[in-house]
mmCIF file of C-alpha atoms and ligand atoms in Angstrom:
data_model
loop_
_atom_site.group_PDB
_atom_site.id
_atom_site.type_symbol
_atom_site.label_atom_id
_atom_site.label_comp_id
_atom_site.label_asym_id
_atom_site.label_seq_id
_atom_site.Cartn_x
_atom_site.Cartn_y
_atom_site.Cartn_z
ATOM 1 C CA VAL A 1 -137.021 -7.554 -153.094
ATOM 2 C CA ALA A 2 -136.403 -3.833 -153.295
ATOM 3 C CA PHE A 3 -137.617 -1.534 -150.542
ATOM 4 C CA TRP A 4 -137.179 2.115 -149.902
ATOM 5 C CA VAL A 5 -137.359 4.615 -147.136
ATOM 6 C CA THR A 6 -140.520 5.748 -145.400
ATOM 7 C CA PRO A 7 -140.299 9.350 -144.204
ATOM 8 C CA GLY A 8 -139.615 9.084 -140.517
ATOM 9 C CA ASN A 9 -140.506 12.654 -139.597
ATOM 10 C CA GLY A 10 -144.160 12.549 -140.665
ATOM 11 C CA ARG A 11 -143.502 14.998 -143.504
ATOM 12 C CA ALA A 12 -144.167 13.943 -147.083
ATOM 13 C CA PRO A 13 -140.943 13.391 -149.052
ATOM 14 C CA GLY A 14 -140.247 15.687 -151.996
ATOM 15 C CA LEU A 15 -139.510 14.640 -155.548
ATOM 16 C CA ALA A 16 -135.734 14.583 -155.169
ATOM 17 C CA LYS A 17 -135.920 12.246 -152.179
ATOM 18 C CA ILE A 18 -138.400 9.927 -153.858
ATOM 19 C CA ARG A 19 -136.244 9.680 -156.963
ATOM 20 C CA ARG A 20 -133.059 9.084 -154.982
ATOM 21 C CA GLU A 21 -134.703 6.300 -153.037
ATOM 22 C CA CYS A 22 -136.150 4.670 -156.154
ATOM 23 C CA VAL A 23 -132.748 4.732 -157.833
ATOM 24 C CA ASN A 24 -130.961 3.455 -154.719
ATOM 25 C CA ALA A 25 -133.408 0.589 -154.320
ATOM 26 C CA GLY A 26 -133.629 -0.179 -158.049
ATOM 27 C CA VAL A 27 -137.404 0.344 -157.999
ATOM 28 C CA ARG A 28 -139.319 1.049 -161.217
ATOM 29 C CA LEU A 29 -142.548 3.043 -161.186
ATOM 30 C CA ALA A 30 -144.667 1.988 -164.170
ATOM 31 C CA LEU A 31 -148.000 3.185 -165.457
ATOM 32 C CA VAL A 32 -149.741 0.172 -167.014
ATOM 33 C CA ALA A 33 -152.074 0.969 -169.908
ATOM 34 C CA HIS A 34 -152.769 -0.136 -173.458
ATOM 35 C CA ARG A 35 -152.776 3.376 -174.870
ATOM 36 C CA LEU A 36 -150.637 6.430 -174.307
ATOM 37 C CA THR A 37 -153.609 8.784 -173.833
ATOM 38 C CA SER A 38 -152.813 12.457 -173.331
ATOM 39 C CA THR A 39 -153.066 11.950 -169.565
ATOM 40 C CA ASN A 40 -150.855 8.865 -169.593
ATOM 41 C CA ALA A 41 -148.364 10.760 -171.760
ATOM 42 C CA ALA A 42 -148.323 13.741 -169.413
ATOM 43 C CA LEU A 43 -148.007 11.558 -166.292
ATOM 44 C CA THR A 44 -145.032 9.714 -167.771
ATOM 45 C CA ALA A 45 -143.336 12.853 -169.093
ATOM 46 C CA TRP A 46 -142.843 14.539 -165.745
ATOM 47 C CA PRO A 47 -140.368 15.819 -164.771
ATOM 48 C CA ALA A 48 -139.070 16.497 -168.257
ATOM 49 C CA ARG A 49 -135.544 15.088 -168.191
ATOM 50 C CA GLU A 50 -135.941 12.149 -165.822
ATOM 51 C CA PRO A 51 -139.591 11.155 -165.539
ATOM 52 C CA LEU A 52 -140.653 9.452 -162.321
ATOM 53 C CA TRP A 53 -143.103 7.062 -164.044
ATOM 54 C CA SER A 54 -142.716 5.154 -167.291
ATOM 55 C CA TRP A 55 -145.413 3.675 -169.530
ATOM 56 C CA LEU A 56 -145.728 -0.102 -170.039
ATOM 57 C CA THR A 57 -148.459 -2.155 -171.688
ATOM 58 C CA PRO A 58 -149.772 -5.015 -169.512
ATOM 59 C CA GLU A 59 -147.671 -7.446 -171.569
ATOM 60 C CA ALA A 60 -144.517 -5.340 -171.204
ATOM 61 C CA ALA A 61 -145.167 -4.957 -167.481
ATOM 62 C CA LEU A 62 -145.372 -8.738 -167.093
ATOM 63 C CA ALA A 63 -142.108 -9.111 -168.986
ATOM 64 C CA THR A 64 -140.165 -6.525 -166.989
ATOM 65 C CA LEU A 65 -141.515 -5.721 -163.523
ATOM 66 C CA VAL A 66 -140.228 -7.635 -160.516
ATOM 67 C CA ALA A 67 -141.081 -7.800 -156.821
ATOM 68 C CA GLY A 68 -140.659 -4.387 -155.198
ATOM 69 C CA ASP A 69 -141.457 -2.468 -158.404
ATOM 70 C CA VAL A 70 -144.621 -0.394 -158.547
ATOM 71 C CA ALA A 71 -147.435 -0.514 -161.115
ATOM 72 C CA LEU A 72 -150.239 2.011 -161.526
ATOM 73 C CA GLY A 73 -153.213 0.380 -163.295
ATOM 74 C CA ARG A 74 -154.710 2.617 -165.990
ATOM 75 C CA LEU A 75 -156.992 0.177 -167.825
ATOM 76 C CA ASP A 76 -160.205 1.784 -169.077
ATOM 77 C CA VAL A 77 -163.690 0.571 -169.958
ATOM 78 C CA LEU A 78 -164.132 -0.790 -173.484
ATOM 79 C CA PRO A 79 -165.592 1.497 -176.181
ATOM 80 C CA THR A 80 -168.243 -1.225 -176.625
ATOM 81 C CA LEU A 81 -169.437 -0.535 -173.016
ATOM 82 C CA ASP A 82 -169.436 -4.211 -172.113
ATOM 83 C CA GLY A 83 -166.448 -4.534 -169.843
ATOM 84 C CA VAL A 84 -162.904 -3.446 -169.080
ATOM 85 C CA ASP A 85 -159.782 -3.392 -171.283
ATOM 86 C CA ASP A 86 -158.056 -6.758 -171.304
ATOM 87 C CA GLY A 87 -155.356 -6.935 -168.628
ATOM 88 C CA LEU A 88 -156.956 -7.000 -165.167
ATOM 89 C CA TRP A 89 -155.533 -10.524 -164.941
ATOM 90 C CA ALA A 90 -152.041 -9.149 -165.659
ATOM 91 C CA LEU A 91 -152.389 -6.674 -162.770
ATOM 92 C CA GLY A 92 -153.339 -9.615 -160.554
ATOM 93 C CA GLU A 93 -150.329 -11.576 -161.726
ATOM 94 C CA LEU A 94 -148.024 -8.632 -161.036
ATOM 95 C CA GLU A 95 -149.457 -8.306 -157.544
ATOM 96 C CA ALA A 96 -148.970 -12.018 -156.889
ATOM 97 C CA ARG A 97 -145.353 -11.552 -157.918
ATOM 98 C CA GLY A 98 -144.804 -8.885 -155.259
ATOM 99 C CA VAL A 99 -145.169 -5.820 -157.464
ATOM 100 C CA GLN A 100 -146.961 -3.079 -155.535
ATOM 101 C CA LEU A 101 -150.178 -2.113 -157.261
ATOM 102 C CA LEU A 102 -151.807 1.296 -157.244
ATOM 103 C CA ASN A 103 -155.253 1.181 -158.844
ATOM 104 C CA GLY A 104 -154.941 -2.582 -158.880
ATOM 105 C CA ALA A 105 -157.455 -4.947 -160.463
ATOM 106 C CA SER A 106 -160.009 -4.778 -157.674
ATOM 107 C CA ALA A 107 -159.910 -0.979 -157.466
ATOM 108 C CA LEU A 108 -160.271 -0.573 -161.237
ATOM 109 C CA LEU A 109 -163.162 -3.011 -161.350
ATOM 110 C CA ALA A 110 -164.815 -1.268 -158.393
ATOM 111 C CA CYS A 111 -164.762 1.969 -160.427
ATOM 112 C CA HIS A 112 -165.624 0.617 -163.868
ATOM 113 C CA ASP A 113 -168.413 -1.725 -162.778
ATOM 114 C CA LYS A 114 -171.078 0.731 -161.632
ATOM 115 C CA HIS A 115 -173.015 -2.058 -159.929
ATOM 116 C CA LEU A 116 -169.995 -2.819 -157.758
ATOM 117 C CA THR A 117 -169.408 0.915 -157.163
ATOM 118 C CA ALA A 118 -172.983 1.284 -155.884
ATOM 119 C CA ARG A 119 -172.652 -1.647 -153.497
ATOM 120 C CA LEU A 120 -169.285 -0.444 -152.120
ATOM 121 C CA LEU A 121 -170.478 3.140 -151.582
ATOM 122 C CA GLU A 122 -173.603 1.792 -149.900
ATOM 123 C CA HIS A 123 -171.466 -0.406 -147.660
ATOM 124 C CA ALA A 124 -169.307 2.602 -146.730
ATOM 125 C CA GLY A 125 -172.414 4.649 -145.893
ATOM 126 C CA LEU A 126 -171.592 7.286 -148.504
ATOM 127 C CA PRO A 127 -174.255 9.257 -150.411
ATOM 128 C CA HIS A 128 -175.109 7.677 -153.786
ATOM 129 C CA PRO A 129 -178.447 7.507 -155.611
ATOM 130 C CA LYS A 130 -180.377 4.238 -155.094
ATOM 131 C CA THR A 131 -179.184 1.844 -157.787
ATOM 132 C CA SER A 132 -180.491 -1.529 -159.022
ATOM 133 C CA MET A 133 -179.035 -3.932 -161.527
ATOM 134 C CA VAL A 134 -181.237 -5.327 -164.290
ATOM 135 C CA THR A 135 -180.253 -8.335 -166.414
ATOM 136 C CA PRO A 136 -181.635 -9.364 -169.823
ATOM 137 C CA GLY A 137 -184.883 -11.320 -169.703
ATOM 138 C CA GLU A 138 -185.671 -10.357 -166.109
ATOM 139 C CA LEU A 139 -189.462 -10.377 -165.896
ATOM 140 C CA ALA A 140 -190.078 -8.195 -162.860
ATOM 141 C CA PRO A 141 -186.889 -6.268 -162.122
ATOM 142 C CA HIS A 142 -186.762 -4.355 -158.881
ATOM 143 C CA VAL A 143 -186.112 -0.689 -159.726
ATOM 144 C CA PRO A 144 -185.978 2.461 -157.595
ATOM 145 C CA SER A 145 -189.234 4.433 -157.417
ATOM 146 C CA GLY A 146 -189.777 7.795 -159.112
ATOM 147 C CA ALA A 147 -187.765 9.310 -161.937
ATOM 148 C CA VAL A 148 -184.747 7.171 -162.883
ATOM 149 C CA VAL A 149 -181.714 6.977 -165.125
ATOM 150 C CA VAL A 150 -180.957 3.800 -167.093
ATOM 151 C CA LYS A 151 -177.310 3.267 -168.009
ATOM 152 C CA PRO A 152 -174.786 0.626 -169.051
ATOM 153 C CA ARG A 153 -173.122 -1.207 -166.191
ATOM 154 C CA PHE A 154 -169.703 -0.493 -167.782
ATOM 155 C CA GLY A 155 -170.336 2.920 -169.289
ATOM 156 C CA SER A 156 -168.449 6.035 -170.220
ATOM 157 C CA TRP A 157 -168.778 9.269 -172.176
ATOM 158 C CA GLY A 158 -172.498 9.428 -171.299
ATOM 159 C CA GLN A 159 -173.211 6.813 -173.962
ATOM 160 C CA GLY A 160 -176.435 4.894 -173.447
ATOM 161 C CA VAL A 161 -177.343 7.018 -170.394
ATOM 162 C CA VAL A 162 -181.085 7.621 -170.635
ATOM 163 C CA ARG A 163 -183.347 9.632 -168.374
ATOM 164 C CA CYS A 164 -186.846 8.401 -167.614
ATOM 165 C CA ASP A 165 -189.044 10.820 -165.665
ATOM 166 C CA ASP A 166 -192.129 8.595 -165.947
ATOM 167 C CA PRO A 167 -191.731 5.405 -163.841
ATOM 168 C CA SER A 168 -194.467 3.635 -165.833
ATOM 169 C CA ALA A 169 -192.284 3.888 -168.957
ATOM 170 C CA VAL A 170 -189.345 1.976 -167.414
ATOM 171 C CA PRO A 171 -190.450 -1.539 -168.503
ATOM 172 C CA ASP A 172 -190.689 -0.435 -172.152
ATOM 173 C CA LEU A 173 -187.312 1.265 -171.923
ATOM 174 C CA LEU A 174 -185.733 -1.929 -170.571
ATOM 175 C CA ALA A 175 -187.481 -4.049 -173.203
ATOM 176 C CA ALA A 176 -185.985 -1.796 -175.891
ATOM 177 C CA LEU A 177 -182.500 -2.549 -174.528
ATOM 178 C CA GLU A 178 -182.792 -6.288 -175.150
ATOM 179 C CA ASP A 179 -181.071 -5.880 -178.541
ATOM 180 C CA ALA A 180 -178.143 -3.801 -177.245
ATOM 181 C CA PRO A 181 -174.979 -5.965 -177.126
ATOM 182 C CA TRP A 182 -173.710 -4.237 -173.965
ATOM 183 C CA PHE A 183 -177.008 -4.991 -172.192
ATOM 184 C CA ARG A 184 -176.994 -8.630 -173.269
ATOM 185 C CA SER A 185 -173.455 -9.134 -172.030
ATOM 186 C CA SER A 186 -173.427 -7.200 -168.759
ATOM 187 C CA GLY A 187 -176.852 -5.768 -167.910
ATOM 188 C CA ALA A 188 -177.929 -2.240 -167.065
ATOM 189 C CA LEU A 189 -178.337 -0.123 -163.992
ATOM 190 C CA VAL A 190 -181.516 1.671 -163.055
ATOM 191 C CA GLN A 191 -180.701 4.562 -160.772
ATOM 192 C CA GLN A 192 -182.695 7.215 -158.979
ATOM 193 C CA LEU A 193 -182.492 10.510 -160.839
ATOM 194 C CA VAL A 194 -180.752 13.270 -158.900
ATOM 195 C CA PRO A 195 -182.639 16.325 -160.242
ATOM 196 C CA PRO A 196 -180.067 17.821 -162.638
ATOM 197 C CA LEU A 197 -178.893 21.379 -161.947
ATOM 198 C CA GLY A 198 -176.856 21.696 -165.136
ATOM 199 C CA TYR A 199 -173.426 20.964 -163.674
ATOM 200 C CA ASP A 200 -171.384 18.545 -161.632
ATOM 201 C CA LEU A 201 -168.033 18.606 -159.858
ATOM 202 C CA ARG A 202 -165.236 16.187 -160.640
ATOM 203 C CA VAL A 203 -162.613 15.949 -157.900
ATOM 204 C CA VAL A 204 -159.381 14.133 -158.668
ATOM 205 C CA VAL A 205 -157.909 12.155 -155.802
ATOM 206 C CA ALA A 206 -154.298 10.935 -155.884
ATOM 207 C CA GLY A 207 -152.995 8.955 -152.942
ATOM 208 C CA GLU A 208 -155.115 10.335 -150.144
ATOM 209 C CA ARG A 209 -155.318 13.911 -151.416
ATOM 210 C CA ALA A 210 -157.725 15.839 -153.588
ATOM 211 C CA ILE A 211 -155.261 17.359 -156.066
ATOM 212 C CA GLY A 212 -157.608 19.113 -158.470
ATOM 213 C CA ALA A 213 -161.174 19.641 -159.580
ATOM 214 C CA ILE A 214 -163.276 20.843 -162.436
ATOM 215 C CA THR A 215 -166.882 21.899 -162.812
ATOM 216 C CA ARG A 216 -168.572 20.413 -165.857
ATOM 217 C CA VAL A 217 -171.424 22.549 -167.200
ATOM 218 C CA SER A 218 -173.960 20.908 -169.534
ATOM 219 C CA PRO A 219 -174.686 22.619 -172.843
ATOM 220 C CA PRO A 220 -178.169 24.111 -173.368
ATOM 221 C CA GLY A 221 -180.801 21.395 -173.777
ATOM 222 C CA GLU A 222 -178.582 18.640 -172.358
ATOM 223 C CA TRP A 223 -179.050 17.292 -168.816
ATOM 224 C CA ARG A 224 -175.922 15.117 -168.800
ATOM 225 C CA THR A 225 -172.585 16.668 -167.820
ATOM 226 C CA ASN A 226 -170.197 14.649 -170.009
ATOM 227 C CA VAL A 227 -167.572 16.625 -171.932
ATOM 228 C CA ALA A 228 -168.095 14.083 -174.739
ATOM 229 C CA LEU A 229 -171.670 15.425 -174.971
ATOM 230 C CA GLY A 230 -170.604 19.048 -175.155
ATOM 231 C CA ALA A 231 -170.196 20.001 -171.477
ATOM 232 C CA ARG A 232 -167.766 22.803 -170.725
ATOM 233 C CA ARG A 233 -164.925 22.404 -168.226
ATOM 234 C CA VAL A 234 -164.692 25.305 -165.801
ATOM 235 C CA ALA A 235 -161.689 25.640 -163.507
ATOM 236 C CA THR A 236 -162.873 25.291 -159.910
ATOM 237 C CA GLU A 237 -161.594 25.282 -156.368
ATOM 238 C CA ALA A 238 -163.560 22.382 -154.871
ATOM 239 C CA PRO A 239 -165.060 23.175 -151.466
ATOM 240 C CA LEU A 240 -163.706 21.286 -148.464
ATOM 241 C CA ASP A 241 -166.801 19.087 -148.010
ATOM 242 C CA ALA A 242 -166.553 17.945 -151.634
ATOM 243 C CA ARG A 243 -162.830 17.204 -151.325
ATOM 244 C CA GLU A 244 -163.370 15.207 -148.152
ATOM 245 C CA LEU A 245 -166.230 13.252 -149.691
ATOM 246 C CA ALA A 246 -164.122 12.470 -152.770
ATOM 247 C CA VAL A 247 -161.273 11.153 -150.630
ATOM 248 C CA ARG A 248 -163.706 8.939 -148.702
ATOM 249 C CA ALA A 249 -165.187 7.642 -151.962
ATOM 250 C CA ALA A 250 -161.724 6.803 -153.310
ATOM 251 C CA LYS A 251 -160.948 4.957 -150.095
ATOM 252 C CA ALA A 252 -164.234 3.013 -150.266
ATOM 253 C CA VAL A 253 -163.233 1.486 -153.609
ATOM 254 C CA GLY A 254 -159.504 1.271 -152.831
ATOM 255 C CA ALA A 255 -158.496 3.611 -155.673
ATOM 256 C CA ASP A 256 -155.234 5.576 -155.664
ATOM 257 C CA LEU A 257 -155.852 7.801 -158.706
ATOM 258 C CA VAL A 258 -159.483 8.475 -159.473
ATOM 259 C CA GLY A 259 -161.891 11.142 -160.688
ATOM 260 C CA VAL A 260 -164.851 11.319 -158.332
ATOM 261 C CA ASP A 261 -167.984 12.815 -159.895
ATOM 262 C CA LEU A 262 -170.192 14.660 -157.436
ATOM 263 C CA LEU A 263 -173.677 15.963 -158.206
ATOM 264 C CA PRO A 264 -175.129 18.847 -156.203
ATOM 265 C CA ASP A 265 -177.913 17.306 -154.102
ATOM 266 C CA GLY A 266 -180.108 20.417 -154.183
ATOM 267 C CA SER A 267 -179.694 21.159 -150.483
ATOM 268 C CA GLY A 268 -176.142 22.396 -150.397
ATOM 269 C CA GLY A 269 -174.461 18.991 -150.220
ATOM 270 C CA TRP A 270 -173.181 16.446 -152.717
ATOM 271 C CA THR A 271 -173.984 12.949 -153.806
ATOM 272 C CA ILE A 272 -171.357 10.698 -155.388
ATOM 273 C CA LEU A 273 -172.382 9.756 -158.907
ATOM 274 C CA GLU A 274 -169.470 7.692 -160.147
ATOM 275 C CA LEU A 275 -165.765 7.029 -159.849
ATOM 276 C CA ASN A 276 -163.566 7.208 -162.933
ATOM 277 C CA GLY A 277 -160.715 4.759 -162.515
ATOM 278 C CA ALA A 278 -158.903 5.797 -165.682
ATOM 279 C CA VAL A 279 -159.637 9.483 -165.350
ATOM 280 C CA GLU A 280 -158.370 11.798 -168.087
ATOM 281 C CA LEU A 281 -156.982 15.098 -166.809
ATOM 282 C CA THR A 282 -156.306 18.471 -168.344
ATOM 283 C CA ARG A 283 -154.181 21.337 -167.059
ATOM 284 C CA ALA A 284 -157.389 23.095 -165.989
ATOM 285 C CA TYR A 285 -157.766 20.675 -163.061
ATOM 286 C CA ALA A 286 -155.248 22.524 -160.902
ATOM 287 C CA ARG A 287 -155.905 26.224 -160.241
ATOM 288 C CA SER A 288 -152.235 26.629 -159.445
ATOM 289 C CA GLY A 289 -149.377 24.301 -160.263
ATOM 290 C CA ASP A 290 -149.267 21.278 -162.532
ATOM 291 C CA VAL A 291 -151.904 18.611 -161.916
ATOM 292 C CA PHE A 292 -149.770 15.934 -163.626
ATOM 293 C CA ALA A 293 -146.783 16.721 -161.418
ATOM 294 C CA LEU A 294 -149.025 16.632 -158.354
ATOM 295 C CA ALA A 295 -150.488 13.270 -159.368
ATOM 296 C CA ALA A 296 -147.114 11.705 -160.219
ATOM 297 C CA THR A 297 -145.591 12.846 -156.921
ATOM 298 C CA GLU A 298 -148.603 12.034 -154.742
ATOM 299 C CA LEU A 299 -148.791 8.508 -156.192
ATOM 300 C CA ALA A 300 -145.092 7.898 -155.585
ATOM 301 C CA ARG A 301 -145.595 9.088 -152.007
ATOM 302 C CA ALA A 302 -148.513 6.701 -151.553
ATOM 303 C CA VAL A 303 -146.061 3.900 -152.207
ATOM 304 C CA THR A 304 -143.186 5.115 -150.076
ATOM 305 C CA GLN A 305 -145.538 5.314 -147.109
ATOM 306 C CA ASP A 306 -146.355 1.613 -147.286
ATOM 307 C CA VAL A 307 -142.898 0.264 -147.838
ATOM 308 C CA PRO A 308 -140.358 -0.478 -145.117
ATOM 309 C CA ALA A 309 -136.829 0.707 -145.819
ATOM 310 C CA ARG A 310 -134.313 -1.847 -146.992
ATOM 311 C CA GLY A 311 -131.670 -0.103 -144.882
ATOM 312 C CA SER A 312 -133.892 -0.092 -141.794
ATOM 313 C CA LEU A 313 -135.453 -3.547 -142.019
ATOM 314 C CA ALA A 314 -134.077 -4.439 -138.630
ATOM 315 C CA ALA A 315 -135.955 -1.511 -137.138
ATOM 316 C CA VAL A 316 -139.271 -2.501 -138.676
ATOM 317 C CA PRO A 317 -141.195 -4.937 -136.437
ATOM 318 C CA SER A 318 -141.424 -8.374 -138.086
ATOM 319 C CA ALA A 319 -141.008 -6.896 -141.588
HETATM 320 N N1 ADP B 401 -178.752 9.215 -161.336
HETATM 321 C C1 ADP B 401 -178.475 10.332 -162.001
HETATM 322 N N2 ADP B 401 -179.030 11.516 -161.641
HETATM 323 C C2 ADP B 401 -178.755 12.645 -162.332
HETATM 324 N N3 ADP B 401 -177.910 12.698 -163.383
HETATM 325 C C3 ADP B 401 -177.325 11.556 -163.772
HETATM 326 C C4 ADP B 401 -177.569 10.321 -163.114
HETATM 327 N N4 ADP B 401 -176.869 9.370 -163.732
HETATM 328 C C5 ADP B 401 -176.205 9.962 -164.735
HETATM 329 N N5 ADP B 401 -176.472 11.295 -164.764
HETATM 330 C C6 ADP B 401 -175.915 12.270 -165.718
HETATM 331 O O1 ADP B 401 -175.446 11.576 -166.852
HETATM 332 C C7 ADP B 401 -174.018 11.704 -166.963
HETATM 333 C C8 ADP B 401 -173.410 10.377 -167.373
HETATM 334 O O2 ADP B 401 -173.717 9.378 -166.398
HETATM 335 P P1 ADP B 401 -172.593 8.500 -165.711
HETATM 336 O O3 ADP B 401 -173.260 7.596 -164.762
HETATM 337 O O4 ADP B 401 -171.539 9.385 -165.190
HETATM 338 O O5 ADP B 401 -172.044 7.618 -166.925
HETATM 339 P P2 ADP B 401 -170.709 7.765 -167.819
HETATM 340 O O6 ADP B 401 -169.769 6.775 -167.254
HETATM 341 O O7 ADP B 401 -171.154 7.426 -169.194
HETATM 342 O O8 ADP B 401 -170.201 9.162 -167.666
HETATM 343 C C9 ADP B 401 -173.556 12.197 -165.597
HETATM 344 O O9 ADP B 401 -172.387 12.964 -165.721
HETATM 345 C C10 ADP B 401 -174.730 12.999 -165.103
HETATM 346 O O10 ADP B 401 -174.702 14.319 -165.611
HETATM 347 MG MG1 MG B 402 -169.657 10.004 -165.884
#
């Protein structure tokens, strides 16, 4: 089993130290995903000549990673909105083998399954709109009162996200979903509407740090803030309260790299809307510096902090 050195002086190690320790200990840092999205490509291309992280498919990761290596799970929701990319099982198998997981299976599921997200945020006492789960054929589903939003349990890109200002129209809306394959396979969520103000704030957390943020501004006539629906990304310095809330949300679901979407609550605070476990980043996320470099370094640090040093095993109590 390969181990490497935890910084003893309380200061975060820099890139050169992390790389030296990985090389010395023979540790591989692998990003596990089916597709080399632009974010996955950028994360695995930094720094240019000797990237810290490499890209492996779940199958390739199973064939190559050994105990002591590190895997960052980057599986996304399916375009069909009825679940997660195949491969959560592979992340579990890697973990059982002694590979250290960042964004492991449980963290990814906690982000992608919005029903699970709601329950975990509730358990952590964090602000999140009241959310109920509705399954096909349910005769008298319990739904939050007032205006609501109906959405796929495993959703993305704003697809299938419907606003319903009139509570008496909810039963008809749910009845109309009975033919949707995603609803039949995994159900829908009915969630209290947070009165839309035309924008939201996405804060990216890596390790235990908020490393970047963006404001998403809905286009005219659209209440949803998804870029896929025409929202504009505006470079933003997230306020401290939003950064702290995002870090707490990431912790509540056990995620190491996550985009936390915050909606303004109308009274100066924020409510957590969702956590994006396979968040896609652009350069605009960091006002200064390189958000991909920050993420790659912060994630490597998150690992070094948990791992006892091979050379100092004797000094680590019952390691
Ligand atoms: N409960 C809600 N209150 C207000 N706006 C919401 C609510 N749920 C969703 N929205 C809007 O719809 C968008 C898409 O919903 P979201 O739950 O993030 O699903 P997706 O995973 O498809 O992005 C959000 O970015 C937000 O603008
Ligand atoms: Mg969203």
